[in-house]
Each structure stands twice: as structure tokens, then as C-alpha cells.
Short mmCIF file of C-alpha atoms in Angstrom, two decimals:
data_model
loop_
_atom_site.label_atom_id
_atom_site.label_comp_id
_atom_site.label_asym_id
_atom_site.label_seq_id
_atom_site.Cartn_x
_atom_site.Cartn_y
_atom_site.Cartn_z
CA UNK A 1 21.65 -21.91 3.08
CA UNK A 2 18.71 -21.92 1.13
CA UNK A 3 17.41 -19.10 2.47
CA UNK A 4 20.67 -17.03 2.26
CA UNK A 5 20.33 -17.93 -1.73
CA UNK A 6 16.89 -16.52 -1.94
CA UNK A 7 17.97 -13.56 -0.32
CA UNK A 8 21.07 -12.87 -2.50
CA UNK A 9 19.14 -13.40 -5.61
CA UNK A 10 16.37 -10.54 -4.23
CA UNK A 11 19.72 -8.13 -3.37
CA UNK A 12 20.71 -9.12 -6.73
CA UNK A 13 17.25 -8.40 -8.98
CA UNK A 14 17.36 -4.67 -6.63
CA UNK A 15 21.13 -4.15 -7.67
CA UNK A 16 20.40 -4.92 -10.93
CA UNK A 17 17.23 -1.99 -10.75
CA UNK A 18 19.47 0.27 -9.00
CA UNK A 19 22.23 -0.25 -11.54
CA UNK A 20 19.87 0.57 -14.42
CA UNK A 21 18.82 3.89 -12.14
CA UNK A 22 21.99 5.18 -12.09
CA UNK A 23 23.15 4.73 -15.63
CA UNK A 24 20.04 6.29 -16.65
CA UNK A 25 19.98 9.49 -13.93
CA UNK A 26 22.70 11.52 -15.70
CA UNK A 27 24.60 12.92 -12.80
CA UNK A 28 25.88 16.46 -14.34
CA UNK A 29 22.37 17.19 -15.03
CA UNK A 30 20.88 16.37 -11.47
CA UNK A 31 23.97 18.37 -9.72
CA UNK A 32 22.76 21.00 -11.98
CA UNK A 33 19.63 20.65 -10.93
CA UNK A 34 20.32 20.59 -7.35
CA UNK A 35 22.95 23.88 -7.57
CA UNK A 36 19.85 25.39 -9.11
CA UNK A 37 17.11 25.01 -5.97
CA UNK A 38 17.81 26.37 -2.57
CA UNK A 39 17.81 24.23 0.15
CA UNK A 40 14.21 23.91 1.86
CA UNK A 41 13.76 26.45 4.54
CA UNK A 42 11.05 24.81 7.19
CA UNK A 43 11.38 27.62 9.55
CA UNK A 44 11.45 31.48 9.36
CA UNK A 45 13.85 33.46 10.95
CA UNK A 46 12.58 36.14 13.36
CA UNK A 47 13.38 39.13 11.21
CA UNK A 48 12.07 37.30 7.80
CA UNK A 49 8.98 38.61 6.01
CA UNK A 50 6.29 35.90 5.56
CA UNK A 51 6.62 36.68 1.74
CA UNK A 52 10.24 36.16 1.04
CA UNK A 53 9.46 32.35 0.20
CA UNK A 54 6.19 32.63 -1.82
CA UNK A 55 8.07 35.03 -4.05
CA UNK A 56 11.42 33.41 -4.34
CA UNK A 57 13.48 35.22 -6.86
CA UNK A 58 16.05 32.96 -7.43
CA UNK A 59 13.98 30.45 -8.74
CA UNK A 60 10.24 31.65 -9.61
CA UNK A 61 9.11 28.11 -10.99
CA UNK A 62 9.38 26.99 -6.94
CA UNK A 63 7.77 30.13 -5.22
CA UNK A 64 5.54 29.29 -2.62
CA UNK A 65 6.80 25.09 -2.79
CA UNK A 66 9.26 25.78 -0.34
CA UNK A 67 6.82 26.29 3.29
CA UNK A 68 4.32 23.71 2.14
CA UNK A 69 6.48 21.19 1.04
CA UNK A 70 6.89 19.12 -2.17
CA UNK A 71 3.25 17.49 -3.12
CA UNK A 72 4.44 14.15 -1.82
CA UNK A 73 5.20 15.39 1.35
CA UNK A 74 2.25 15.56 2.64
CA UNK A 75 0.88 14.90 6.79
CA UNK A 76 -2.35 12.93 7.94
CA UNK A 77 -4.41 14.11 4.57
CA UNK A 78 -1.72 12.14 2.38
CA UNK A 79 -2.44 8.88 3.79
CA UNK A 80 -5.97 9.32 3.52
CA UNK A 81 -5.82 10.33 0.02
CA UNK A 82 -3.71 7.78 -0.71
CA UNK A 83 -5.87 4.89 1.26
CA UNK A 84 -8.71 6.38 -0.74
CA UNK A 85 -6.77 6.22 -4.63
CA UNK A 86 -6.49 2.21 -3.32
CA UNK A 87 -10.27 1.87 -2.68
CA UNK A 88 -10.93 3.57 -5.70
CA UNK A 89 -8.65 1.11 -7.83
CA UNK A 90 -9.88 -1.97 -5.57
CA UNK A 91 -13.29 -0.70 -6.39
CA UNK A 92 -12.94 -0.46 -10.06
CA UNK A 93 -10.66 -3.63 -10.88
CA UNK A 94 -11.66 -6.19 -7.74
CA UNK A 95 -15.68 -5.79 -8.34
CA UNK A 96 -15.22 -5.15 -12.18
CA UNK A 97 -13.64 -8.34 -12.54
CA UNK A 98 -15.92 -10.03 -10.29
CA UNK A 99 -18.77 -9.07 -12.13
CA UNK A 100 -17.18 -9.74 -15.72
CA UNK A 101 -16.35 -13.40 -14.75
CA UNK A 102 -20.43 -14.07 -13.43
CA UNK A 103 -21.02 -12.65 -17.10
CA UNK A 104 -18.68 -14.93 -18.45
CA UNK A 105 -17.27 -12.32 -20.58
CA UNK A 106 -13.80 -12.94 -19.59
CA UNK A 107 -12.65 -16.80 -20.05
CA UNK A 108 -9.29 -15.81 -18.93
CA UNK A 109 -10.60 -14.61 -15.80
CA UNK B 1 -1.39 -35.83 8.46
CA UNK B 2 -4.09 -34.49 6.81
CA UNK B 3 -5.06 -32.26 9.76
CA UNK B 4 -1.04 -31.09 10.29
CA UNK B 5 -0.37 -30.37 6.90
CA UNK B 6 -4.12 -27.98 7.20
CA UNK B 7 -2.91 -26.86 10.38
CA UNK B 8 0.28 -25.74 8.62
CA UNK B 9 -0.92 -24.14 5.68
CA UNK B 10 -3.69 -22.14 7.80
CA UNK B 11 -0.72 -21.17 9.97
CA UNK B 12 1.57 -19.99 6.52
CA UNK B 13 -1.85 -18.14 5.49
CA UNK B 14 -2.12 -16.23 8.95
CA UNK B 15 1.67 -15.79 8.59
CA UNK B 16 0.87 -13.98 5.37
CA UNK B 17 -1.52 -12.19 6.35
CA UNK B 18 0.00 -10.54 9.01
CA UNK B 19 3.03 -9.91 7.10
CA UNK B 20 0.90 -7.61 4.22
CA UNK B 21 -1.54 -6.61 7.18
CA UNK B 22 1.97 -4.84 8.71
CA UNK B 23 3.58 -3.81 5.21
CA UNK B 24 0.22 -1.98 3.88
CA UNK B 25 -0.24 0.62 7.53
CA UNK B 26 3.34 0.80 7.08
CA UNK B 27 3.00 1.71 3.56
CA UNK B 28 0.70 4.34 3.93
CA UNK B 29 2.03 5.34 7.17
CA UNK B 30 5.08 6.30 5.51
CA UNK B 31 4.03 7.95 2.66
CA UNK B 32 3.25 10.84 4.83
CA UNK B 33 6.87 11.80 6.02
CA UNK B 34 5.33 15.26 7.17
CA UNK B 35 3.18 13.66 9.46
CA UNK B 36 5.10 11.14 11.15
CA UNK B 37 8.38 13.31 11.06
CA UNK B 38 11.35 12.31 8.96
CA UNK B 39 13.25 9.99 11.58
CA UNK B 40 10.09 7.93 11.75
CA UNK B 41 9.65 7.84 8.27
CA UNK B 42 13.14 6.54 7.43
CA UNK B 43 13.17 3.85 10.04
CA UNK B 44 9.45 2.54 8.92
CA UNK B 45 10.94 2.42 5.69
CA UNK B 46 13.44 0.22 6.58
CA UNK B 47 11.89 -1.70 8.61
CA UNK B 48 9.41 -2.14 5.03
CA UNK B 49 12.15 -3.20 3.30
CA UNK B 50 12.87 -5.97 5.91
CA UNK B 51 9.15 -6.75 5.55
CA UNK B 52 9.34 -6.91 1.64
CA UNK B 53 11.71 -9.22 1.92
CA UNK B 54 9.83 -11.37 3.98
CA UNK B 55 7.11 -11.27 1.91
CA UNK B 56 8.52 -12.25 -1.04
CA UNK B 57 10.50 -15.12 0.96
CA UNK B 58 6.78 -16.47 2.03
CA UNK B 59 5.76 -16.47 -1.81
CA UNK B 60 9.29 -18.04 -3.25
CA UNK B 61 7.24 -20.96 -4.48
CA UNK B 62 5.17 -18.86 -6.33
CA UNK B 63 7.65 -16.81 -7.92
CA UNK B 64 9.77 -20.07 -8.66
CA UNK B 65 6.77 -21.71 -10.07
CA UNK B 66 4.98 -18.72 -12.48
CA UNK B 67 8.83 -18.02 -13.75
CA UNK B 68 8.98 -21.50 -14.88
CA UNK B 69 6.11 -21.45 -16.89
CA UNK B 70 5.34 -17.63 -17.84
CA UNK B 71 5.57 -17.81 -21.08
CA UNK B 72 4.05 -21.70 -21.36
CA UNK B 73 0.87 -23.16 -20.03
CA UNK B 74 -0.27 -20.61 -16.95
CA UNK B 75 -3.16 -18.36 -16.75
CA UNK B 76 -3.54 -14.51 -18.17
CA UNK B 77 -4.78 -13.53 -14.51
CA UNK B 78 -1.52 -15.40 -13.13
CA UNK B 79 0.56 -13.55 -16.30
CA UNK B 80 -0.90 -10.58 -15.49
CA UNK B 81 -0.11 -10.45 -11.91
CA UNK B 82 3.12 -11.38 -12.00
CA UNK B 83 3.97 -8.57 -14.26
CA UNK B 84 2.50 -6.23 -12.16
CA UNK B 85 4.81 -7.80 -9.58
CA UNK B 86 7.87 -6.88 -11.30
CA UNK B 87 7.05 -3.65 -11.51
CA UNK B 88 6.00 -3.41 -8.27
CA UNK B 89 8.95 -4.74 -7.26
CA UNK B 90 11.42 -2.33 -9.44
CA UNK B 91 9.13 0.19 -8.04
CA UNK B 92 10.27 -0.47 -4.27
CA UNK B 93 13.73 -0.53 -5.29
CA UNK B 94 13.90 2.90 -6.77
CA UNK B 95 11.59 4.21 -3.46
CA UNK B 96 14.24 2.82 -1.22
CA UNK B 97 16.93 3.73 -3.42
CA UNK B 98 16.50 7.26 -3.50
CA UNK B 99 15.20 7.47 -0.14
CA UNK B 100 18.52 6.40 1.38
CA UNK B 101 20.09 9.19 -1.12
CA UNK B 102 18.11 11.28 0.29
CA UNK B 103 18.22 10.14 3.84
CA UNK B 104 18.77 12.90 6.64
CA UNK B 105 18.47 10.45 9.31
CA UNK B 106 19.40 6.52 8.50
CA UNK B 107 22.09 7.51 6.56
CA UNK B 108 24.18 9.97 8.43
CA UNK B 109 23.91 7.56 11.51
CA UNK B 110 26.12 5.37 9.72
CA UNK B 111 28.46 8.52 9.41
CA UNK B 112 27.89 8.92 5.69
CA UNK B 113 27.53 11.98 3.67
CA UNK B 114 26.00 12.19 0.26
CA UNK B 115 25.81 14.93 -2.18
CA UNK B 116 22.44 16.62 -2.30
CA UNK B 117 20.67 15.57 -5.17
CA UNK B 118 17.20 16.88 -6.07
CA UNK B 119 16.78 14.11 -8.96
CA UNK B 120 16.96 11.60 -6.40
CA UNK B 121 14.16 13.22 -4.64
CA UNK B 122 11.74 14.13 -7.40
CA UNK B 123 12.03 10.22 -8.49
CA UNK B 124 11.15 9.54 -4.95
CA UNK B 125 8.23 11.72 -4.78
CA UNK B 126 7.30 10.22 -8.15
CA UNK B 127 8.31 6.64 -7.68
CA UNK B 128 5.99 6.72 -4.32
CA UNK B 129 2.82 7.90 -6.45
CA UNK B 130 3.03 5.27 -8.84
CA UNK B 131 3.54 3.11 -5.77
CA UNK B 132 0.11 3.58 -4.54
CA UNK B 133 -1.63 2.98 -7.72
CA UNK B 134 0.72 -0.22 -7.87
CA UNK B 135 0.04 -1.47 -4.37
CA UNK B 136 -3.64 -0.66 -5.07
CA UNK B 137 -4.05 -3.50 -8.22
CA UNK B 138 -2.32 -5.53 -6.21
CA UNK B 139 -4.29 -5.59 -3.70
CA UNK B 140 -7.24 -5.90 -6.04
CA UNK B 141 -5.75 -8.80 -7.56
CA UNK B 142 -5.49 -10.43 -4.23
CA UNK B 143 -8.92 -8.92 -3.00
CA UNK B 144 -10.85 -12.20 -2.54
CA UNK B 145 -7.90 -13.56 -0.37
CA UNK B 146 -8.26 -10.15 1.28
CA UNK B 147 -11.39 -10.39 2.65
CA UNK B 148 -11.39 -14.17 3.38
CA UNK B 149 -8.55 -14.11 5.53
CA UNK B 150 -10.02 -10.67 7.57
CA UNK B 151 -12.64 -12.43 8.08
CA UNK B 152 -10.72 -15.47 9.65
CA UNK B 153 -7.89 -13.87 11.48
CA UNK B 154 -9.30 -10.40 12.24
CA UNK B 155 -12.74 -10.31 12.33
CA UNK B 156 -13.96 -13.71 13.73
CA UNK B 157 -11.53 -13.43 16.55
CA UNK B 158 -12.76 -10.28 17.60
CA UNK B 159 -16.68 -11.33 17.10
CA UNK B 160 -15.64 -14.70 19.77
CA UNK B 161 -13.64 -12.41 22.09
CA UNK B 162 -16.92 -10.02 22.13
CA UNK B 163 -19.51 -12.70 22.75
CA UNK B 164 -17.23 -15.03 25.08
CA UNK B 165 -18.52 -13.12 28.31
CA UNK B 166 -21.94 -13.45 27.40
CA UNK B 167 -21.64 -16.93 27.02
CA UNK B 168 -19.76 -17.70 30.02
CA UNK B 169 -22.72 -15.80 31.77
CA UNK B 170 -25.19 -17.70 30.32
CA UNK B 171 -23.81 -20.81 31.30
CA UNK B 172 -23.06 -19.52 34.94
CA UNK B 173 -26.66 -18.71 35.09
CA UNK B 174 -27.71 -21.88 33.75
CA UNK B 175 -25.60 -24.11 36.61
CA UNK B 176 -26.76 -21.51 39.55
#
């Protein structure tokens, strides 16, 4: 029972986020939005030129997005770049703080 | 009792550990849909979100306790993480949010259809960035913990496992 509390007061705090996220997404603007891009295309047909993505007409502001991917859709490199962004941060705030708390410069710490 | 209630907590702590050991591969695992394929992607994810929940379940106390007292007697670096746990937190919830509006796989399986929505994706794409940077200072906040319990449940394991068969040898050759 206890548990089951906890767990409804976690779905609650994310329905509460996701209620926020929806009020503030306008939805006329994102269906515009959407009407606007043409579906991804993964795969070219037999007959289609190589450069019929790169120089999209329809939409210039996404030519050459569409083979590749969105920038957050990346494979194998993604995770490494990500893995090293952490290291950097864990790097920068872990030993930082370390080494401001043997200095005694942070109290707080 | 003194040597149950240790026995406990260093069980809770390699409970924990496994828990975030599992979350972070999956974590970065996922962020790399193209990689793993979509169907793998959205099923890790969900799976994550099972494991989120867990996670915060194992630190109830905690959250319980620093809510009581955030804005009375309780340290900045406690203040300071806990923030960074809320947004952490609101950050999930908008990755998993518009991941299931996006969903090609999850989703349809449970014969729904939603309208395509690129907003939902850019925020997703977006959301998942600051995700990383967020996941990365938390892990810094918790680095000490980090590398104490690798050390204990990961590393010191292996190092006994490695050197058991030259002790056992040792000791064969000793009794012949």
C-alpha cells in the first residue's frame, strides 16, 4: 500500500510535467509545423537520383537532414560523444569541487 | 543486530548500485536510436522508465527527508542537488513523453495511432541533449559514491575471482 502511494505520487509529479507540456506546445502551430516537413525518407527508390534529398525544394532549410538523420539520431558515435560530454562534466565539477573543499574555499561544500 | 542492519544497508547500497549501473548503459544505449534500431530503442526506454521508477523508490527517504527541510536547516550541496533532481526529473518526463508521441513501435502495438507531430520530436531531440549534461552533474554529484561502490561491487569481485585459482594452486602445492 505504501508502495502503491509512492508510485501514484511519481505518476502524479510526471502528469503534472506533462500537463504543463501540453498547455505550453501550442498544437495549431506544431500541426503546422509538421504539414510543413515531409516525412523522412530512409531509403531511395531505384529510379531516385542521389540528389533529390540534399536539395529538397519543398523545404530548403532541411536539405540534406533528411538521409543523415536529425543530429540526435545518431549510431555508435552518439553514445560515445555523449559518454564523453559526461566525463567532461564529471571532470570539471567532481575534481573541481574536490579540490575547492581541500582549499577550504567552499564552506558549503 | 549491528552486523544485520550493516549487512542490510551494504545489500540496499549494492541494490543501488546496480539499479544506476543498469539505468546509465541504458541511458546512453538509447540515446543512439540509429544504432540500436528504433524497436530496441523504444523498449530500452521503457524498460528506463521502469528503472527510474525504481530508483527513485530506493531514494524515497531521501526525497521525503530534503523536501521537509529544503528551505530550513540542510546543506547548499544537498539544496543544490536536489534541484538538479527536479529538473532531471521533469527532464525524463518530457523524454518519455514525446517519445511515446512519437513512438513507431510501443505505441502502435497497443493499436494506437497518433497524429504526426514534429514538435514532439524536436523537444525530444532537445530534451535528450540537456539530458546528458543533466545525468552528467548528477553523476558528478554522486562521484565519490561512484567510485567507492565500483570498487566494492565491481572491481574487487573481479580482482578475487582473478586471483582465486592462483591461490587454490598455491595451497594445493603447499599440501602435495
Amino acid at each position: 500500500m505504501k508502495l502503491l502511494g509512492r508510485i501514484v505520487i511519481i505518476a502524479l509529479a510526471a502528469a503534472l510535467v506533462i500537463g504543463g507540456l501540453v498547455a505550453l506546445v501550442p498544437s495549431s502551430a506544431a500541426a503546422g509545423f509538421a504539414a510543413g516537413r515531409p516525412e523522412r525518407q530512409l531509403t531511395l527508390e531505384a529510379e531516385q537520383s542521389t540528389t533529390d534529398q540534399s536539395t529538397n525544394t519543398a523545404r530548403p532549410e532541411f536539405a540534406g537532414r533528411e538521409r543523415g538523420g536529425d543530429h540526435h539520431e545518431g549510431g555508435f558515435v552518439h553514445i560515445i560523444r555523449n559518454a564523453a560530454i559526461m566525463a567532461i562534466i564529471i571532470a570539471l565539477v567532481a575534481f573541481g569541487m574536490r579540490r575547492l573543499r581541500r582549499r577550504r574555499d567552499l564552506v558549503w561544500l | 543486530m549491528q552486523t544485520a542492519t550493516k549487512a542490510k544497508t551494504g545489500n540496499r547500497s549494492k541494490t543501488n548500485y546496480l539499479v544506476d549501473l543498469v539505468i546509465g548503459m541504458s541511458f546512453l544505449l538509447a540515446t543512439a536510436p540509429n544504432a540500436t534500431g528504433e524497436p530496441i530503442h523504444e523498449w530500452l526506454s521503457m524498460g528506463l522508465l521502469v528503472m527510474v521508477v525504481v530508483h527513485l523508490l530506493l531514494h524515497w527517504q531521501w526525497i521525503v527527508a530534503i523536501t521537509k527541510k529544503l528551505f530550513g536547516n540542510v546543506a547548499w550541496q544537498q539544496r543544490i542537488n536536489y534541484m538538479l533532481n527536479i529538473g532531471l526529473f521533469i527532464d525524463l518526463t518530457i523524454i518519455m513523453f514525446t517519445g511515446v508521441m512519437i513512438s513507431k513501435t510501443v505505441v502502435p502495438l497497443l493499436g494506437l495511432e497518433l497524429p504526426i507531430n514534429m514538435t514532439w520530436r524536436s523537444l525530444h531531440g532537445l530534451a535528450s541533449n540537456v539530458g546528458v549534461v543533466l545525468i552528467g552533474l548528477h553523476l558528478a554529484l554522486h562521484w565519490d559514491w561512484i567510485v567507492r561502490s565500483s570498487k566494492r561491487y565491481l572491481l574487487q569481485p573481479i580482482a578475487k575471482r582473478l586471483h582465486k585459482p592462483a591461490t587454490q594452486l598455491a595451497t594445493k602445492e603447499q599440501s602435495s
